[in-house]
Amino acid sequence: FKMAAPKKYDVVVFGASGFTGQFVVEELGRVTSEEERGITWAVAGRNQEKLNQVLEKASATIGVELKDVVDVLVADVEQEETLNDMAAQAQLVLNCVGPYRFWGEQVVKACVKNKAHHIDICGEPQFLETMEFKYDEEAKKKGVYIVQSCGFDSVPADLGVLYTVKNFPGRINSVESYMSIHTGEEGGVGHFATWQSAIHGLANAEELRKLRKEMGTKKPLPKSGPKLENRGPVHWSEMLQKWCVPFPGADASVVRRSQRFLYNNGENFPVQFGAYVCLSAFRYLVLLMVAGVVFGLLTKFSWGRWLLSKYPRLFSLGYFSHEGPTQKQMEGASFTMQFIGSGFSNAVLEDGDYDGPPNMTIATQVEGPEPGYVTTPIVMVQAAVTLLKEMKKFPAKGGVLTPGIAFKDTSLVERLTDRGVIFSITAPAAST
């Protein structure tokens, strides 16, 4: 029995020259020059020259010379052997290349094959669930962790729900999350890659339904109390005094998978979950609905998807562009995600005869800087550090995991809070 040779790098950032990749490199540069000096790392992508520019730009931004300590690897999703070479040298690959539906599986496959752990920042439920379906068994056999959605999608939601459950003295029946994005006077805008992921995700929604049927994950989980109310396409939140619409991202898919895993492993009663986005004014609601209908229709046709891709600014009412946000826009933006949990107090559970409605609520929140390009790199890098340092606290011996499953017993929440992505209780559990 021979020990596997140690890997050359603790971390390789793949897709480092992409829009988000640049910010991940900067954040990893900060963290490895401050508290985590022992971490060895490299950047990887298709074009050596671009990667050198990424390191130059990052060095200038963070005031630390990276060129001498960070290696550059050439790896291309269209050349399998280059991905194998990269994964063979990495203990952990941070994969920043989206949309993952087109470029993601090749990297996961190379990581599992070459025993490299893998973290992504994916918010595409179909990709996430397909990877679990195809690679979970093999990853377990190899002792490899494929940890998904370690960015703004969906760490605040997934760990926010677990944080809410942990601070609730009793049994939680449901949690609802309400996300608000705040922009400074410069406004805010998302990058084209996110917009592209949304276009193809909606266009292929039917495939996801089929996959869930095949995986047996359509079966509803048992409930520990009344069914969570379906609030429809729009509702007014009395508590937040805002109009709210269902959040179209990966949060609900990720949280449900975590809850299913925990339930199947006998850890807790599954929590029902609903995710919403808050809009600050009624006029935004009207605009959003019109844009949503147009978007939904256009994704059904190839010419429609072409139009959406060509003119993101127009069809997203200025919220997405080919260029992404400016530095000023990023500095002015932030987010708050509020969680309302409702359930049964310990007193009621011990009573045994109680069959009334939930009698206790709690409110918690996660808040942080601009979501896509400031919070996401912070979360991804802290997820990486936590994986490297606290892997023995992970459940199972490998597999394709949501962030909630991977990190529930680690210090990730504390690490994030230290870096400005702050988890807190806003209203302690109280009887209703």
Coordinates of C-alpha atoms in Angstrom, one line a residue:
F1 CA 0.0 0.0 0.0
K2 CA 1.7 3.2 -1.1
M3 CA 0.8 6.6 0.2
A4 CA -0.3 9.0 -2.6
A5 CA 2.4 11.5 -3.4
P6 CA 1.7 14.9 -1.8
K7 CA 0.3 17.4 -4.2
K8 CA 2.4 20.3 -5.4
Y9 CA -0.2 23.0 -4.7
D10 CA -2.8 23.3 -1.9
V11 CA -5.0 25.3 -4.2
V12 CA -5.3 26.0 -7.9
V13 CA -7.7 28.7 -9.1
F14 CA -9.1 27.6 -12.5
G15 CA -10.6 30.2 -14.7
A16 CA -8.5 32.9 -13.0
S17 CA -8.6 35.2 -15.9
G18 CA -12.4 35.3 -16.0
F19 CA -14.4 38.2 -14.5
T20 CA -15.0 36.5 -11.2
G21 CA -11.7 34.6 -11.3
Q22 CA -9.8 37.9 -11.0
F23 CA -11.5 38.8 -7.7
V24 CA -11.0 35.3 -6.3
V25 CA -7.3 35.6 -7.1
E26 CA -7.2 39.0 -5.3
E27 CA -9.0 37.6 -2.2
L28 CA -6.8 34.5 -2.1
G29 CA -3.7 36.7 -2.4
R30 CA -4.9 38.8 0.6
V31 CA -5.7 35.8 2.7
T32 CA -2.4 33.9 1.9
S33 CA -0.3 37.0 2.6
E34 CA -2.0 37.7 6.0
E35 CA -3.2 34.8 8.1
E36 CA -2.8 31.8 5.9
R37 CA 0.8 32.1 4.9
G38 CA 1.4 28.4 4.6
I39 CA -0.9 27.8 1.6
T40 CA 0.8 27.1 -1.7
W41 CA -1.2 28.0 -4.8
A42 CA -1.3 28.6 -8.5
V43 CA -3.6 30.1 -11.1
A44 CA -4.8 28.2 -14.2
G45 CA -6.5 29.0 -17.5
R46 CA -6.2 28.8 -21.2
N47 CA -3.9 31.8 -21.9
Q48 CA -0.6 32.2 -20.1
E49 CA -0.3 35.9 -21.0
K50 CA -3.7 36.7 -19.6
L51 CA -2.9 34.8 -16.4
N52 CA 0.3 36.8 -15.9
Q53 CA -1.8 40.0 -16.3
V54 CA -4.3 38.7 -13.7
L55 CA -1.4 38.3 -11.2
E56 CA 0.0 41.8 -12.1
K57 CA -3.4 43.4 -11.6
A58 CA -4.1 41.5 -8.4
S59 CA -0.6 42.4 -7.0
A60 CA -1.3 46.1 -7.7
T61 CA -4.8 45.9 -6.1
I62 CA -3.8 44.2 -2.9
G63 CA -0.3 45.7 -2.6
V64 CA 1.4 42.2 -2.4
E65 CA 3.8 40.9 -5.1
L66 CA 2.2 37.6 -6.2
K67 CA 4.3 36.8 -9.3
D68 CA 7.2 35.2 -7.3
V69 CA 5.0 33.0 -5.1
V70 CA 2.1 32.0 -7.4
D71 CA 2.7 29.7 -10.4
V72 CA 0.9 29.8 -13.7
L73 CA -0.6 26.6 -15.2
V74 CA -2.1 26.4 -18.7
A75 CA -5.3 24.3 -18.7
D76 CA -8.2 24.3 -21.1
V77 CA -11.6 22.7 -20.7
E78 CA -11.4 21.6 -24.3
Q79 CA -8.2 19.6 -23.7
E80 CA -8.8 16.9 -21.2
E81 CA -5.1 16.0 -20.6
T82 CA -4.4 19.6 -19.5
L83 CA -7.2 19.4 -16.9
N84 CA -5.8 16.0 -15.7
D85 CA -2.4 17.6 -15.3
M86 CA -3.8 20.5 -13.4
A87 CA -5.9 18.3 -11.0
A88 CA -3.0 15.9 -10.5
Q89 CA -1.0 18.8 -9.0
A90 CA -3.8 20.3 -6.8
Q91 CA -5.1 19.3 -3.5
L92 CA -8.1 21.6 -4.2
V93 CA -9.3 23.2 -7.4
L94 CA -11.4 26.4 -7.1
N95 CA -13.4 26.4 -10.3
C96 CA -14.5 29.8 -11.5
V97 CA -15.4 28.9 -15.1
G98 CA -19.1 29.4 -15.9
P99 CA -21.7 28.8 -17.2
Y100 CA -21.0 25.4 -15.6
R101 CA -23.6 23.8 -17.9
F102 CA -21.1 24.2 -20.7
W103 CA -17.7 24.0 -19.0
G104 CA -18.2 22.5 -15.5
E105 CA -18.4 18.7 -15.9
Q106 CA -15.0 18.4 -17.6
V107 CA -13.3 19.9 -14.5
V108 CA -15.3 17.8 -12.0
K109 CA -14.4 14.7 -13.9
A110 CA -10.7 15.5 -13.9
C111 CA -10.8 16.3 -10.2
V112 CA -12.5 13.0 -9.2
K113 CA -10.1 11.0 -11.5
N114 CA -7.0 12.7 -10.1
K115 CA -8.1 12.9 -6.4
A116 CA -8.3 16.7 -6.2
H117 CA -11.1 18.3 -4.1
H118 CA -13.3 20.8 -6.0
I119 CA -15.2 23.9 -5.0
D120 CA -17.4 25.8 -7.4
I121 CA -19.5 29.0 -7.2
C122 CA -22.3 27.6 -9.3
G123 CA -25.9 28.7 -9.1
E124 CA -27.3 26.4 -11.8
P125 CA -29.5 23.7 -10.1
Q126 CA -29.5 21.4 -13.1
F127 CA -25.7 21.3 -13.2
L128 CA -25.4 20.9 -9.5
E129 CA -27.9 18.0 -9.3
T130 CA -26.5 16.3 -12.4
M131 CA -23.1 16.3 -10.9
E132 CA -24.4 14.7 -7.7
F133 CA -26.2 12.1 -9.8
K134 CA -23.2 11.2 -11.9
Y135 CA -20.2 11.6 -9.6
D136 CA -21.3 11.2 -6.0
E137 CA -20.5 7.4 -5.8
E138 CA -17.1 7.7 -7.5
A139 CA -16.1 10.8 -5.4
K140 CA -16.9 8.8 -2.2
K141 CA -14.8 5.8 -3.4
K142 CA -11.9 8.2 -4.1
G143 CA -12.3 10.2 -0.9
V144 CA -12.8 13.4 -3.0
Y145 CA -15.0 16.3 -1.9
I146 CA -16.9 18.1 -4.6
V147 CA -18.4 21.0 -2.7
Q148 CA -20.9 23.0 -4.7
S149 CA -22.3 26.6 -4.6
C150 CA -19.7 28.1 -2.4
G151 CA -20.4 31.7 -3.3
F152 CA -23.3 34.1 -2.8
D153 CA -25.2 31.2 -4.3
S154 CA -25.8 29.5 -1.9
V155 CA -23.7 29.7 1.3
P156 CA -25.7 32.6 2.9
A157 CA -29.0 30.7 2.4
D158 CA -27.8 27.1 3.1
L159 CA -25.7 28.0 6.2
G160 CA -28.2 30.7 7.2
V161 CA -30.9 28.1 7.5
L162 CA -28.6 25.8 9.5
Y163 CA -27.6 28.8 11.7
T164 CA -31.3 29.5 12.3
V165 CA -32.0 25.9 13.2
K166 CA -29.1 25.8 15.6
N167 CA -30.2 28.9 17.5
F168 CA -33.8 27.7 17.8
P169 CA -34.7 26.0 21.1
G170 CA -37.1 23.4 19.8
R171 CA -37.9 22.0 16.4
I172 CA -38.1 24.3 13.4
N173 CA -40.9 23.6 10.9
S174 CA -40.1 26.2 8.2
V175 CA -37.7 28.9 7.3
E176 CA -38.2 31.7 4.8
S177 CA -35.4 33.9 3.5
Y178 CA -35.9 37.4 2.2
M179 CA -33.0 38.9 0.2
S180 CA -32.5 42.6 -0.3
I181 CA -29.7 44.0 -2.5
H182 CA -28.7 47.6 -1.8
T183 CA -26.9 49.7 -4.4
G184 CA -25.1 53.0 -3.9
E185 CA -25.7 56.0 -6.1
E186 CA -23.8 54.5 -9.0
G187 CA -26.4 51.7 -9.1
G188 CA -25.5 48.0 -9.6
V189 CA -25.0 45.6 -12.5
G190 CA -24.3 41.9 -12.9
H191 CA -21.9 40.3 -15.3
F192 CA -22.9 38.6 -18.6
A193 CA -21.8 35.0 -17.4
T194 CA -24.5 35.1 -14.7
W195 CA -27.1 36.3 -17.2
Q196 CA -26.1 33.5 -19.6
S197 CA -26.5 30.9 -16.9
A198 CA -30.1 32.2 -16.2
I199 CA -31.0 32.1 -19.9
H200 CA -30.0 28.4 -20.3
G201 CA -31.3 27.4 -16.9
L202 CA -34.8 28.5 -17.8
A203 CA -34.6 27.2 -21.3
N204 CA -33.8 23.7 -20.0
A205 CA -36.1 23.6 -16.9
E206 CA -37.8 20.4 -18.2
E207 CA -34.5 18.5 -18.1
L208 CA -34.2 19.3 -14.4
R209 CA -37.7 17.9 -13.7
K210 CA -36.8 14.6 -15.5
L211 CA -33.5 14.4 -13.5
R212 CA -35.2 14.7 -10.2
K213 CA -37.6 12.0 -11.1
E214 CA -34.8 9.7 -12.0
M215 CA -32.9 10.5 -8.8
G216 CA -36.0 9.9 -6.7
T217 CA -35.6 13.4 -5.2
K218 CA -39.1 14.5 -6.3
K219 CA -40.6 12.6 -3.3
P220 CA -41.6 15.1 -0.7
L221 CA -39.9 15.0 2.6
P222 CA -41.9 14.4 5.8
K223 CA -43.0 17.7 7.5
S224 CA -42.7 18.4 11.2
G225 CA -45.8 20.6 11.2
P226 CA -48.2 22.4 8.8
K227 CA -47.2 22.8 5.2
L228 CA -45.4 26.0 4.4
E229 CA -47.7 28.5 2.7
N230 CA -47.1 29.0 -1.0
R231 CA -47.1 32.8 -1.3
G232 CA -47.6 32.9 -5.0
P233 CA -45.8 35.1 -7.6
V234 CA -45.9 38.3 -5.5
H235 CA -46.6 39.0 -1.8
W236 CA -46.4 42.0 0.5
S237 CA -44.3 41.3 3.6
E238 CA -45.8 43.1 6.6
M239 CA -42.6 42.6 8.6
L240 CA -40.3 44.0 6.0
Q241 CA -42.8 46.4 4.5
K242 CA -41.7 45.4 1.0
W243 CA -43.0 43.6 -2.1
C244 CA -41.5 40.2 -2.5
V245 CA -41.1 37.7 -5.3
P246 CA -39.8 34.1 -5.3
F247 CA -36.0 34.1 -5.7
P248 CA -35.2 32.4 -9.0
G249 CA -31.7 31.2 -8.1
A250 CA -30.3 28.0 -6.7
D251 CA -31.0 28.7 -3.0
A252 CA -34.1 26.6 -2.7
S253 CA -32.6 23.7 -4.6
V254 CA -29.4 23.7 -2.5
V255 CA -31.2 24.1 0.9
R256 CA -33.6 21.2 0.0
R257 CA -30.8 18.9 -0.9
S258 CA -29.0 19.7 2.4
Q259 CA -32.2 19.1 4.4
R260 CA -32.8 15.8 2.5
F261 CA -29.2 14.6 3.3
L262 CA -29.5 15.5 7.0
Y263 CA -32.9 13.8 7.2
N264 CA -31.6 10.6 5.4
N265 CA -28.7 10.6 7.9
G266 CA -31.0 10.8 10.8
E267 CA -29.9 14.2 11.9
N268 CA -33.0 16.3 12.0
F269 CA -36.5 16.9 10.8
P270 CA -36.3 18.4 7.4
V271 CA -37.0 22.2 7.4
Q272 CA -39.4 23.5 4.7
F273 CA -37.9 26.4 2.9
G274 CA -39.0 29.3 0.8
A275 CA -36.7 32.0 -0.8
Y276 CA -37.8 35.5 -1.8
V277 CA -36.3 38.7 -3.1
C278 CA -37.5 42.0 -1.8
L279 CA -38.1 45.0 -4.1
S280 CA -38.0 48.5 -2.7
A281 CA -40.8 50.0 -4.7
F282 CA -43.9 49.0 -6.5
R283 CA -42.7 50.3 -9.9
Y284 CA -39.8 47.8 -9.7
L285 CA -42.2 45.0 -9.2
V286 CA -44.2 46.0 -12.4
L287 CA -41.0 46.4 -14.4
L288 CA -39.7 43.0 -13.1
M289 CA -42.9 41.3 -14.1
V290 CA -42.9 42.7 -17.6
A291 CA -39.2 41.8 -18.1
G292 CA -39.8 38.3 -16.6
V293 CA -42.5 37.5 -19.1
V294 CA -40.4 38.7 -22.0
F295 CA -37.4 36.7 -20.7
G296 CA -39.5 33.6 -20.2
L297 CA -40.8 33.7 -23.7
L298 CA -37.5 34.4 -25.4
T299 CA -35.6 31.6 -23.7
K300 CA -37.9 29.1 -25.4
F301 CA -36.5 29.9 -28.9
S302 CA -32.9 29.8 -30.2
W303 CA -33.3 33.2 -31.8
G304 CA -34.7 34.5 -28.5
R305 CA -31.7 33.2 -26.6
W306 CA -29.4 34.8 -29.2
L307 CA -31.2 38.2 -28.7
L308 CA -31.0 37.9 -24.9
S309 CA -27.3 37.1 -25.1
K310 CA -26.5 39.9 -27.6
Y311 CA -28.4 42.7 -25.7
P312 CA -28.2 41.8 -22.0
R313 CA -28.4 45.4 -20.8
L314 CA -31.7 46.0 -22.8
F315 CA -33.5 42.9 -21.7
S316 CA -32.4 42.9 -18.1
L317 CA -33.4 46.6 -17.8
G318 CA -29.7 47.5 -17.2
Y319 CA -29.1 44.9 -14.5
F320 CA -26.7 42.8 -16.5
S321 CA -24.0 43.8 -19.0
H322 CA -21.1 42.3 -21.0
E323 CA -18.7 44.5 -18.9
G324 CA -20.0 43.8 -15.4
P325 CA -20.0 46.3 -12.5
T326 CA -17.4 49.1 -12.1
Q327 CA -15.2 49.3 -9.0
K328 CA -17.4 52.2 -7.7
Q329 CA -20.6 50.2 -8.1
M330 CA -19.1 47.3 -6.2
E331 CA -18.0 49.5 -3.4
G332 CA -21.5 51.0 -3.1
A333 CA -23.4 47.7 -3.0
S334 CA -24.3 45.3 -0.3
F335 CA -26.9 42.6 0.6
T336 CA -29.0 41.5 3.5
M337 CA -30.7 38.1 3.7
Q338 CA -33.3 37.9 6.5
F339 CA -34.5 34.5 7.8
I340 CA -37.9 34.0 9.5
G341 CA -38.0 30.6 11.2
S342 CA -41.2 29.1 12.8
G343 CA -41.6 25.9 14.8
F344 CA -42.4 24.3 18.1
S345 CA -40.8 25.1 21.4
N346 CA -39.2 22.4 23.6
A347 CA -42.0 22.7 26.1
V348 CA -44.6 21.9 23.5
L349 CA -42.6 19.0 22.1
E350 CA -42.2 17.5 25.6
D351 CA -45.9 17.9 26.3
G352 CA -46.6 15.2 23.6
D353 CA -50.3 16.0 23.3
Y354 CA -49.9 19.3 21.5
D355 CA -51.4 19.4 18.0
G356 CA -51.7 23.1 17.5
P357 CA -49.8 25.3 15.0
P358 CA -46.1 26.3 15.5
N359 CA -45.8 28.4 18.6
M360 CA -42.4 30.0 18.3
T361 CA -40.5 32.2 15.8
I362 CA -36.9 33.4 15.4
A363 CA -35.3 35.9 13.0
T364 CA -31.7 35.8 11.9
Q365 CA -29.8 37.4 9.1
V366 CA -26.7 37.3 6.9
E367 CA -25.3 40.6 5.6
G368 CA -22.3 41.4 3.5
P369 CA -20.7 43.5 0.8
E370 CA -21.7 43.4 -2.9
P371 CA -22.9 39.9 -3.6
G372 CA -21.5 38.7 -6.9
Y373 CA -17.9 39.9 -6.9
V374 CA -17.0 40.8 -3.3
T375 CA -19.0 38.4 -1.1
T376 CA -18.6 35.5 -3.6
P377 CA -14.7 35.5 -3.6
I378 CA -14.7 35.9 0.3
V379 CA -17.0 32.9 0.6
M380 CA -15.1 30.8 -1.9
V381 CA -11.7 31.5 -0.4
Q382 CA -12.9 30.9 3.2
A383 CA -14.6 27.6 2.0
A384 CA -11.2 26.6 0.6
V385 CA -9.3 27.4 3.8
T386 CA -11.9 25.6 5.9
L387 CA -11.8 22.5 3.6
L388 CA -8.0 22.4 3.8
K389 CA -7.9 22.8 7.6
E390 CA -11.0 21.1 8.9
M391 CA -11.7 18.3 6.4
K392 CA -11.9 15.8 9.2
K393 CA -15.1 17.5 10.4
F394 CA -16.8 16.9 7.0
P395 CA -19.4 14.1 7.0
A396 CA -18.9 11.0 4.9
K397 CA -15.5 10.3 3.3
G398 CA -16.1 12.2 0.1
G399 CA -18.9 12.8 -2.3
V400 CA -20.8 15.7 -4.1
L401 CA -22.0 17.9 -1.3
T402 CA -23.9 21.1 -0.7
P403 CA -22.1 23.8 1.4
G404 CA -24.5 23.1 4.3
I405 CA -23.6 19.4 4.4
A406 CA -19.9 20.0 4.0
F407 CA -19.5 22.8 6.4
K408 CA -22.1 22.4 9.1
D409 CA -19.7 21.2 11.8
T410 CA -16.8 23.6 10.8
S411 CA -15.9 27.1 11.7
L412 CA -16.9 28.6 8.3
V413 CA -19.7 30.8 9.7
E414 CA -17.2 32.3 12.2
R415 CA -14.5 32.7 9.5
L416 CA -17.0 34.5 7.2
T417 CA -18.2 36.8 10.0
D418 CA -14.6 37.8 10.6
R419 CA -14.3 38.7 6.9
G420 CA -17.4 40.8 6.8
V421 CA -20.1 38.3 5.7
I422 CA -21.9 38.4 9.1
F423 CA -24.3 35.9 10.5
S424 CA -26.4 37.2 13.5
I425 CA -29.7 36.7 15.4
T426 CA -32.0 39.7 14.9
A427 CA -34.9 38.5 17.1
P428 CA -34.2 35.6 19.5
A429 CA -36.7 32.7 19.5
A430 CA -39.9 33.8 21.2
S431 CA -43.3 32.3 21.6
T432 CA -46.0 33.6 19.3

